[in-house]
Amino acid sequence: MSITLNPFIASIPANPLRALFPFAARPGMLNLASGHPSRDAYDHEGLAEALTRAGADFPSWTYGPSAGDPLLLTVLQEHMVEVPAGHRLLVTSGAQQGIDLAIRTLAPPGSTILVPEPVYPAVLSACAAVGVRAVGYGAAASDTAMAGLAEALDAAPDARAVYALPTFGNPTGETLSQAQRLAMLALCAERMIAIIEDDPYRALWFRAPPPPSLMALAPQVPGAVVIHLGSLSKMISPGLRLGWAIAPDAIATPMQEARQASDLQPNSLAQRVALHYLRLGRLDAHVARVRGLYAARHDALVGRLAAAGFRVPPVDGGMFVFVGLPEGTVREGLFERAIAGGVMYAPGPAFALKPGNAAFADLMRLCFVGLSDADVPVAADRLIAALRG
Amino acid sequence: MSITLNPFIASIPANPLRALFPFAARPGMLNLASGHPSRDAYDHEGLAEALTRAGADFPSWTYGPSAGDPLLLTVLQEHMVEVPAGHRLLVTSGAQQGIDLAIRTLAPPGSTILVPEPVYPAVLSACAAVGVRAVGYGAAASDTAMAGLAEALDAAPDARAVYALPTFGNPTGETLSQAQRLAMLALCAERMIAIIEDDPYRALWFRAPPPPSLMALAPQVPGAVVIHLGSLSKMISPGLRLGWAIAPDAIATPMQEARQASDLQPNSLAQRVALHYLRLGRLDAHVARVRGLYAARHDALVGRLAAAGFRVPPVDGGMFVFVGLPEGTVREGLFERAIAGGVMYAPGPAFALKPGNAAFADLMRLCFVGLSDADVPVAADRLIAALRG
């Protein structure tokens, strides 16, 4: 075939996490790779009730506004999100669509976006698809002044935005302190660069809520501009494919136009299911239960791995921990041995900006929420066995 | 705020059809403007049954593949679509996402796509959002050799694709003959230009099925490349936001990558509802009933309008008719008089490539499917009354 493709689309890197899906389907596989809630972390009874109510509600079945179902927008503000003055709330198809719309709205082809490294790889796909260059910055919890970000900003004076995942990061699991957040806001505000704050894990804290979001802190930093992205995927159900974006009016309106041009509007049925679920008043108790489940699984997993010599950074919530392999591990063939032994993980290099970057070769991202309580220690033991070759 | 936006996104024209939504909500308004099925054109019983089954089916609630739920892909091929050898089927969020992905995959920023004029305006939004120039071609049913397309192709040697809606067109309601389809395929094949065939209305014929799709005819024309887009919105429910794209492997794979970068995957819950609905075996009877409903409403509407002097082109299916105002109509203030009289229509200029183009000022697009049998003649009478000023 002699049709020429758009080189931007042809350059999208394969998402290394989605490439792992086929392994997950193998019988008996214990999946520590994918960021999927386990079956016992859904409120099945509440969802069934919400589904029945949504089915009887005609707007589930027809077209709706591009910004989202007005009733859902109201209920989200009652239960989950605060929309600052001068800002608007949009329903998105998961936080990923929010990332895509924010990047496309702020960054023309050929421009630059700064992203933390290691990075959630779907951000790189969203940049590549529209010809936007992703440049990395360091964002370690130990970098209290955000010197890594300052350096990257100085080196990229044409950057159009900074993407950040400051709370229970993916893949790191790390959380930026309030001082780091204020430093990030100040660094971007003085350069008039917007921050895209990806915040899907905020509700999943173990023992104490995380620091306020960048959006909540922004009023303390004159000139700071934040686009805040959230999701129902980690709290209610990823299958609903619903998230939200909160942005200043002047950014939210073109984001909505871009969304309408892409796929007209959010899914009507899923929005009504979410609406009726939130109206049931079950969310707080459900999330509290999930927090307990996830904290226990985290502790069980990292306890076993730390005892086997893994380097385990502190994680206070979310779904992931980015662990270092024990000294002396034979890396060669480790992933294949793990798969053969019935456990899968996301290899560190999956989170590098450039394929083949060896910087994260001694690390693996483990999702501690997807397995049952009984399976977590089994998965840890299989991983430890795979190390031994 | 001093943040600079991507000029492509800032240039998206407001969708004039979505701008009509607020009028539709006025009490007592009879809506001939929007392409929405009426409540009695849904299989409510079948949808309720499908919803119950989907709720009990865990994949409804979690992540799934970017190309679509494998079971839905299978069932679509059993019931609705034929996928030629060397082609792949993708589930999309309505045909609009198919349009967006096809344009983005074929056309880099700065390149050209040919679109029929008058045109479905969301195609222009999809082009503008990615910096692609839309250039019009004539595609009247009377242009048997597709001379309008040949002329436009000759004038745009750099065109990357031709967008077409050849079956029960929007806004025209017209259908290209088989000879016109073969001419279109030949014109594009000899220039090695792909055709994006938007085909959401195919099943909604009144008395006889339409000619084969461009995709079905393509094997007769060596070198022809067609991306075929379909939708469940007009047959089952627009709220499901589900459609499909069929494209040659070399185009379908990057379309899937672009989709994954945009929003990861189609809605899991909606896909399972569609899967279970199609498995119920109710679709054929449902669509047969809808065909009868729509044909009767079309006949009732155009009969009354023709008697009042409207110029009514022949329409053999679908949802729309693009009628000419009677001679001597006072155009000034007509839309406002219609709204005040409780009826709304889509003004002809909404379908021009350039805002302010007066070419379609004497036309209006009427959707004859959204009102009940009882409301159709009332809407026609209100429209006729509005003409009188």
CSV table of N, CA and C in Angstrom, one decimal, chain A residues 238-346:
chain,number,residue,atom,x,y,z
A,238,PRO,N,-12.5,1.2,36.6
A,238,PRO,CA,-11.8,1.6,35.4
A,238,PRO,C,-12.7,1.4,34.2
A,239,GLY,N,-13.6,0.4,34.2
A,239,GLY,CA,-14.4,0.2,33.0
A,239,GLY,C,-15.3,1.3,32.7
A,240,LEU,N,-15.6,2.2,33.7
A,240,LEU,CA,-16.5,3.3,33.4
A,240,LEU,C,-15.8,4.3,32.5
A,241,ARG,N,-14.4,4.3,32.5
A,241,ARG,CA,-13.6,5.2,31.7
A,241,ARG,C,-14.0,6.7,31.9
A,242,LEU,N,-14.1,7.0,33.2
A,242,LEU,CA,-14.5,8.4,33.5
A,242,LEU,C,-13.4,9.1,34.4
A,243,GLY,N,-13.1,10.3,34.0
A,243,GLY,CA,-12.2,11.1,34.8
A,243,GLY,C,-12.7,12.5,34.7
A,244,TRP,N,-11.9,13.5,35.2
A,244,TRP,CA,-12.3,14.9,35.0
A,244,TRP,C,-11.1,15.7,34.9
A,245,ALA,N,-11.3,16.9,34.3
A,245,ALA,CA,-10.3,17.9,34.2
A,245,ALA,C,-10.8,19.2,34.8
A,246,ILE,N,-10.0,19.9,35.6
A,246,ILE,CA,-10.4,21.2,36.1
A,246,ILE,C,-9.3,22.2,35.6
A,247,ALA,N,-9.7,23.2,34.9
A,247,ALA,CA,-8.7,24.2,34.3
A,247,ALA,C,-9.3,25.6,34.3
A,248,PRO,N,-8.4,26.6,34.3
A,248,PRO,CA,-8.9,27.9,34.2
A,248,PRO,C,-9.8,28.0,32.9
A,249,ASP,N,-10.8,28.9,33.0
A,249,ASP,CA,-11.8,29.0,31.9
A,249,ASP,C,-11.1,29.1,30.5
A,250,ALA,N,-10.0,29.9,30.4
A,250,ALA,CA,-9.4,30.2,29.1
A,250,ALA,C,-8.7,28.9,28.6
A,251,ILE,N,-8.5,27.9,29.4
A,251,ILE,CA,-7.9,26.6,29.0
A,251,ILE,C,-9.0,25.6,28.9
A,252,ALA,N,-9.9,25.6,29.8
A,252,ALA,CA,-11.0,24.6,29.8
A,252,ALA,C,-11.9,24.6,28.6
A,253,THR,N,-12.2,25.9,28.1
A,253,THR,CA,-13.0,26.0,26.9
A,253,THR,C,-12.4,25.4,25.7
A,254,PRO,N,-11.2,25.8,25.3
A,254,PRO,CA,-10.6,25.1,24.2
A,254,PRO,C,-10.3,23.6,24.4
A,255,MET,N,-10.1,23.1,25.7
A,255,MET,CA,-10.0,21.7,25.9
A,255,MET,C,-11.4,21.0,25.6
A,256,GLN,N,-12.4,21.7,25.9
A,256,GLN,CA,-13.8,21.1,25.6
A,256,GLN,C,-14.0,21.1,24.1
A,257,GLU,N,-13.5,22.1,23.4
A,257,GLU,CA,-13.6,22.1,21.9
A,257,GLU,C,-12.8,20.9,21.3
A,258,ALA,N,-11.6,20.7,21.8
A,258,ALA,CA,-10.8,19.7,21.3
A,258,ALA,C,-11.4,18.3,21.6
A,259,ARG,N,-12.1,18.2,22.7
A,259,ARG,CA,-12.8,17.0,23.1
A,259,ARG,C,-13.9,16.7,22.1
A,260,GLN,N,-14.7,17.8,21.9
A,260,GLN,CA,-15.8,17.6,21.0
A,260,GLN,C,-15.4,17.2,19.6
A,261,ALA,N,-14.2,17.8,19.1
A,261,ALA,CA,-13.7,17.4,17.8
A,261,ALA,C,-13.2,16.0,17.8
A,262,SER,N,-12.8,15.4,19.0
A,262,SER,CA,-12.2,14.1,19.0
A,262,SER,C,-13.3,13.0,19.1
A,263,ASP,N,-14.3,13.2,19.9
A,263,ASP,CA,-15.3,12.1,20.1
A,263,ASP,C,-16.6,12.7,20.7
A,264,LEU,N,-16.9,13.9,20.4
A,264,LEU,CA,-18.2,14.6,20.8
A,264,LEU,C,-18.4,14.8,22.2
A,265,GLN,N,-18.3,13.8,23.1
A,265,GLN,CA,-18.8,13.9,24.5
A,265,GLN,C,-18.4,12.7,25.3
A,266,PRO,N,-18.5,12.7,26.6
A,266,PRO,CA,-18.3,11.5,27.4
A,266,PRO,C,-19.4,10.5,27.3
A,267,ASN,N,-19.1,9.3,27.6
A,267,ASN,CA,-20.1,8.2,27.5
A,267,ASN,C,-21.3,8.5,28.4
A,268,SER,N,-22.5,8.6,27.8
A,268,SER,CA,-23.7,8.9,28.5
A,268,SER,C,-24.1,7.9,29.6
A,269,LEU,N,-24.0,6.6,29.2
A,269,LEU,CA,-24.4,5.5,30.1
A,269,LEU,C,-23.5,5.5,31.3
A,270,ALA,N,-22.2,5.5,31.1
A,270,ALA,CA,-21.2,5.4,32.2
A,270,ALA,C,-21.4,6.6,33.1
A,271,GLN,N,-21.7,7.8,32.5
A,271,GLN,CA,-21.9,9.0,33.4
A,271,GLN,C,-23.1,8.8,34.3
A,272,ARG,N,-24.1,8.2,33.8
A,272,ARG,CA,-25.3,8.1,34.6
A,272,ARG,C,-25.1,7.0,35.7
A,273,VAL,N,-24.3,6.0,35.4
A,273,VAL,CA,-23.9,5.0,36.4
A,273,VAL,C,-23.1,5.6,37.5
A,274,ALA,N,-22.2,6.5,37.1
A,274,ALA,CA,-21.4,7.2,38.1
A,274,ALA,C,-22.3,8.1,38.9
A,275,LEU,N,-23.2,8.8,38.2
A,275,LEU,CA,-24.1,9.7,38.9
A,275,LEU,C,-24.9,9.0,40.0
A,276,HIS,N,-25.5,7.9,39.6
A,276,HIS,CA,-26.3,7.2,40.6
A,276,HIS,C,-25.5,6.5,41.6
A,277,TYR,N,-24.3,6.1,41.3
A,277,TYR,CA,-23.4,5.5,42.3
A,277,TYR,C,-23.1,6.5,43.4
A,278,LEU,N,-22.7,7.7,42.9
A,278,LEU,CA,-22.3,8.8,43.9
A,278,LEU,C,-23.5,9.2,44.7
A,279,ARG,N,-24.7,9.2,44.2
A,279,ARG,CA,-25.9,9.5,44.9
A,279,ARG,C,-26.3,8.5,46.0
A,280,LEU,N,-25.8,7.3,45.8
A,280,LEU,CA,-26.1,6.2,46.8
A,280,LEU,C,-25.5,6.5,48.2
A,281,GLY,N,-24.4,7.4,48.2
A,281,GLY,CA,-23.8,7.7,49.5
A,281,GLY,C,-22.9,6.6,50.0
A,282,ARG,N,-22.5,5.7,49.1
A,282,ARG,CA,-21.7,4.6,49.6
A,282,ARG,C,-20.2,4.8,49.4
A,283,LEU,N,-19.8,5.9,48.7
A,283,LEU,CA,-18.4,6.1,48.3
A,283,LEU,C,-17.5,6.1,49.4
A,284,ASP,N,-17.8,6.9,50.5
A,284,ASP,CA,-16.8,7.1,51.6
A,284,ASP,C,-16.5,5.8,52.2
A,285,ALA,N,-17.5,5.0,52.5
A,285,ALA,CA,-17.3,3.7,53.2
A,285,ALA,C,-16.5,2.8,52.2
A,286,HIS,N,-16.8,2.8,51.0
A,286,HIS,CA,-16.1,2.0,50.0
A,286,HIS,C,-14.7,2.3,49.9
A,287,VAL,N,-14.4,3.6,49.8
A,287,VAL,CA,-13.0,4.1,49.7
A,287,VAL,C,-12.2,3.7,51.0
A,288,ALA,N,-12.9,3.9,52.1
A,288,ALA,CA,-12.2,3.6,53.4
A,288,ALA,C,-11.8,2.1,53.4
A,289,ARG,N,-12.7,1.3,52.9
A,289,ARG,CA,-12.4,-0.2,52.9
A,289,ARG,C,-11.2,-0.5,52.0
A,290,VAL,N,-11.3,0.2,50.8
A,290,VAL,CA,-10.2,0.0,49.8
A,290,VAL,C,-8.8,0.4,50.3
A,291,ARG,N,-8.8,1.6,51.1
A,291,ARG,CA,-7.6,2.0,51.7
A,291,ARG,C,-7.0,1.0,52.6
A,292,GLY,N,-7.8,0.4,53.4
A,292,GLY,CA,-7.3,-0.7,54.3
A,292,GLY,C,-6.8,-1.9,53.5
A,293,LEU,N,-7.5,-2.3,52.5
A,293,LEU,CA,-7.1,-3.4,51.7
A,293,LEU,C,-5.7,-3.2,51.1
A,294,TYR,N,-5.6,-2.0,50.5
A,294,TYR,CA,-4.4,-1.7,49.7
A,294,TYR,C,-3.2,-1.5,50.7
A,295,ALA,N,-3.4,-0.9,51.8
A,295,ALA,CA,-2.3,-0.7,52.8
A,295,ALA,C,-1.8,-2.0,53.3
A,296,ALA,N,-2.7,-2.9,53.5
A,296,ALA,CA,-2.3,-4.3,54.0
A,296,ALA,C,-1.5,-5.0,52.9
A,297,ARG,N,-2.0,-4.9,51.7
A,297,ARG,CA,-1.3,-5.6,50.6
A,297,ARG,C,0.1,-5.0,50.4
A,298,HIS,N,0.1,-3.7,50.4
A,298,HIS,CA,1.4,-3.0,50.3
A,298,HIS,C,2.4,-3.5,51.4
A,299,ASP,N,1.9,-3.5,52.6
A,299,ASP,CA,2.8,-4.0,53.7
A,299,ASP,C,3.2,-5.4,53.6
A,300,ALA,N,2.3,-6.2,53.2
A,300,ALA,CA,2.6,-7.7,53.0
A,300,ALA,C,3.7,-7.9,51.9
A,301,LEU,N,3.5,-7.1,50.8
A,301,LEU,CA,4.4,-7.3,49.7
A,301,LEU,C,5.8,-6.8,50.0
A,302,VAL,N,5.9,-5.5,50.5
A,302,VAL,CA,7.2,-4.9,50.6
A,302,VAL,C,7.9,-5.5,51.8
A,303,GLY,N,7.1,-6.0,52.8
A,303,GLY,CA,7.8,-6.7,54.0
A,303,GLY,C,8.6,-7.9,53.5
A,304,ARG,N,7.9,-8.7,52.7
A,304,ARG,CA,8.6,-9.9,52.2
A,304,ARG,C,9.8,-9.6,51.2
A,305,LEU,N,9.6,-8.6,50.4
A,305,LEU,CA,10.6,-8.2,49.5
A,305,LEU,C,11.8,-7.6,50.2
A,306,ALA,N,11.6,-6.7,51.2
A,306,ALA,CA,12.7,-6.1,51.9
A,306,ALA,C,13.5,-7.2,52.6
A,307,ALA,N,12.8,-8.2,53.1
A,307,ALA,CA,13.5,-9.3,53.8
A,307,ALA,C,14.4,-10.1,52.9
A,308,ALA,N,14.0,-10.0,51.6
A,308,ALA,CA,14.8,-10.8,50.6
A,308,ALA,C,15.9,-9.9,50.0
A,309,GLY,N,16.0,-8.6,50.5
A,309,GLY,CA,17.1,-7.8,50.0
A,309,GLY,C,16.7,-6.7,49.0
A,310,PHE,N,15.4,-6.7,48.6
A,310,PHE,CA,15.0,-5.6,47.7
A,310,PHE,C,15.1,-4.2,48.4
A,311,ARG,N,15.4,-3.2,47.6
A,311,ARG,CA,15.5,-1.8,48.1
A,311,ARG,C,14.1,-1.2,47.9
A,312,VAL,N,13.4,-0.9,49.0
A,312,VAL,CA,12.0,-0.6,49.0
A,312,VAL,C,11.8,0.9,49.5
A,313,PRO,N,11.5,1.8,48.6
A,313,PRO,CA,11.3,3.2,49.0
A,313,PRO,C,10.0,3.3,49.8
A,314,PRO,N,9.9,4.3,50.6
A,314,PRO,CA,8.6,4.5,51.4
A,314,PRO,C,7.5,5.0,50.5
A,315,VAL,N,6.3,4.4,50.6
A,315,VAL,CA,5.1,4.7,49.9
A,315,VAL,C,4.0,4.8,50.8
A,316,ASP,N,3.2,5.9,50.7
A,316,ASP,CA,2.1,6.2,51.7
A,316,ASP,C,0.7,6.0,51.1
A,317,GLY,N,0.6,5.5,49.9
A,317,GLY,CA,-0.7,5.3,49.3
A,317,GLY,C,-0.6,5.0,47.8
A,318,GLY,N,-1.7,5.0,47.2
A,318,GLY,CA,-1.7,4.7,45.7
A,318,GLY,C,-1.7,3.2,45.4
A,319,MET,N,-1.0,2.8,44.4
A,319,MET,CA,-1.0,1.5,43.9
A,319,MET,C,0.3,0.9,43.6
A,320,PHE,N,1.4,1.7,43.6
A,320,PHE,CA,2.6,1.2,43.0
A,320,PHE,C,3.8,1.4,44.0
A,321,VAL,N,4.8,0.6,43.9
A,321,VAL,CA,6.1,0.8,44.5
A,321,VAL,C,7.1,0.4,43.5
A,322,PHE,N,8.2,1.2,43.4
A,322,PHE,CA,9.2,1.1,42.4
A,322,PHE,C,10.4,0.5,43.2
A,323,VAL,N,10.6,-0.8,43.2
A,323,VAL,CA,11.6,-1.4,44.0
A,323,VAL,C,12.9,-1.7,43.3
A,324,GLY,N,14.0,-1.6,44.0
A,324,GLY,CA,15.3,-1.9,43.5
A,324,GLY,C,15.6,-3.4,43.7
A,325,LEU,N,16.2,-4.0,42.7
A,325,LEU,CA,16.6,-5.4,42.8
A,325,LEU,C,17.7,-5.6,43.9
A,326,PRO,N,17.7,-6.7,44.6
A,326,PRO,CA,18.8,-6.9,45.5
A,326,PRO,C,20.1,-6.9,44.8
A,327,GLU,N,21.1,-6.5,45.6
A,327,GLU,CA,22.5,-6.5,45.1
A,327,GLU,C,22.8,-7.9,44.5
A,328,GLY,N,23.5,-7.9,43.4
A,328,GLY,CA,24.0,-9.2,42.8
A,328,GLY,C,22.9,-10.0,42.0
A,329,THR,N,21.7,-9.4,41.8
A,329,THR,CA,20.7,-10.1,41.0
A,329,THR,C,21.2,-10.3,39.6
A,330,VAL,N,21.0,-11.4,39.0
A,330,VAL,CA,21.3,-11.6,37.6
A,330,VAL,C,20.1,-11.1,36.8
A,331,ARG,N,20.3,-9.9,36.2
A,331,ARG,CA,19.2,-9.3,35.5
A,331,ARG,C,18.8,-10.0,34.2
A,332,GLU,N,19.8,-10.5,33.6
A,332,GLU,CA,19.6,-11.2,32.3
A,332,GLU,C,18.5,-12.3,32.5
A,333,GLY,N,17.5,-12.2,31.7
A,333,GLY,CA,16.4,-13.2,31.7
A,333,GLY,C,15.5,-13.2,32.9
A,334,LEU,N,15.6,-12.2,33.7
A,334,LEU,CA,14.8,-12.2,34.9
A,334,LEU,C,13.3,-12.1,34.6
A,335,PHE,N,12.9,-11.2,33.6
A,335,PHE,CA,11.5,-11.1,33.3
A,335,PHE,C,10.9,-12.5,32.8
A,336,GLU,N,11.7,-13.1,32.0
A,336,GLU,CA,11.2,-14.4,31.4
A,336,GLU,C,11.1,-15.5,32.5
A,337,ARG,N,12.1,-15.4,33.5
A,337,ARG,CA,12.0,-16.4,34.6
A,337,ARG,C,10.8,-16.1,35.5
A,338,ALA,N,10.5,-14.8,35.7
A,338,ALA,CA,9.3,-14.5,36.5
A,338,ALA,C,8.1,-15.0,35.8
A,339,ILE,N,8.0,-14.7,34.5
A,339,ILE,CA,6.8,-15.1,33.7
A,339,ILE,C,6.6,-16.7,33.8
A,340,ALA,N,7.8,-17.4,33.6
A,340,ALA,CA,7.7,-18.8,33.7
A,340,ALA,C,7.3,-19.3,35.0
A,341,GLY,N,7.7,-18.5,36.1
A,341,GLY,CA,7.3,-18.9,37.4
A,341,GLY,C,6.0,-18.4,37.9
A,342,GLY,N,5.2,-17.7,36.9
A,342,GLY,CA,3.8,-17.4,37.2
A,342,GLY,C,3.7,-16.0,37.9
A,343,VAL,N,4.6,-15.1,37.7
A,343,VAL,CA,4.4,-13.8,38.3
A,343,VAL,C,4.9,-12.7,37.2
A,344,MET,N,4.2,-11.6,37.1
A,344,MET,CA,4.7,-10.6,36.2
A,344,MET,C,4.8,-9.3,36.8
A,345,TYR,N,5.8,-8.5,36.4
A,345,TYR,CA,6.1,-7.2,36.9
A,345,TYR,C,6.3,-6.2,35.7
A,346,ALA,N,6.3,-4.9,36.0
A,346,ALA,CA,6.7,-4.0,35.0
A,346,ALA,C,8.1,-3.6,35.1
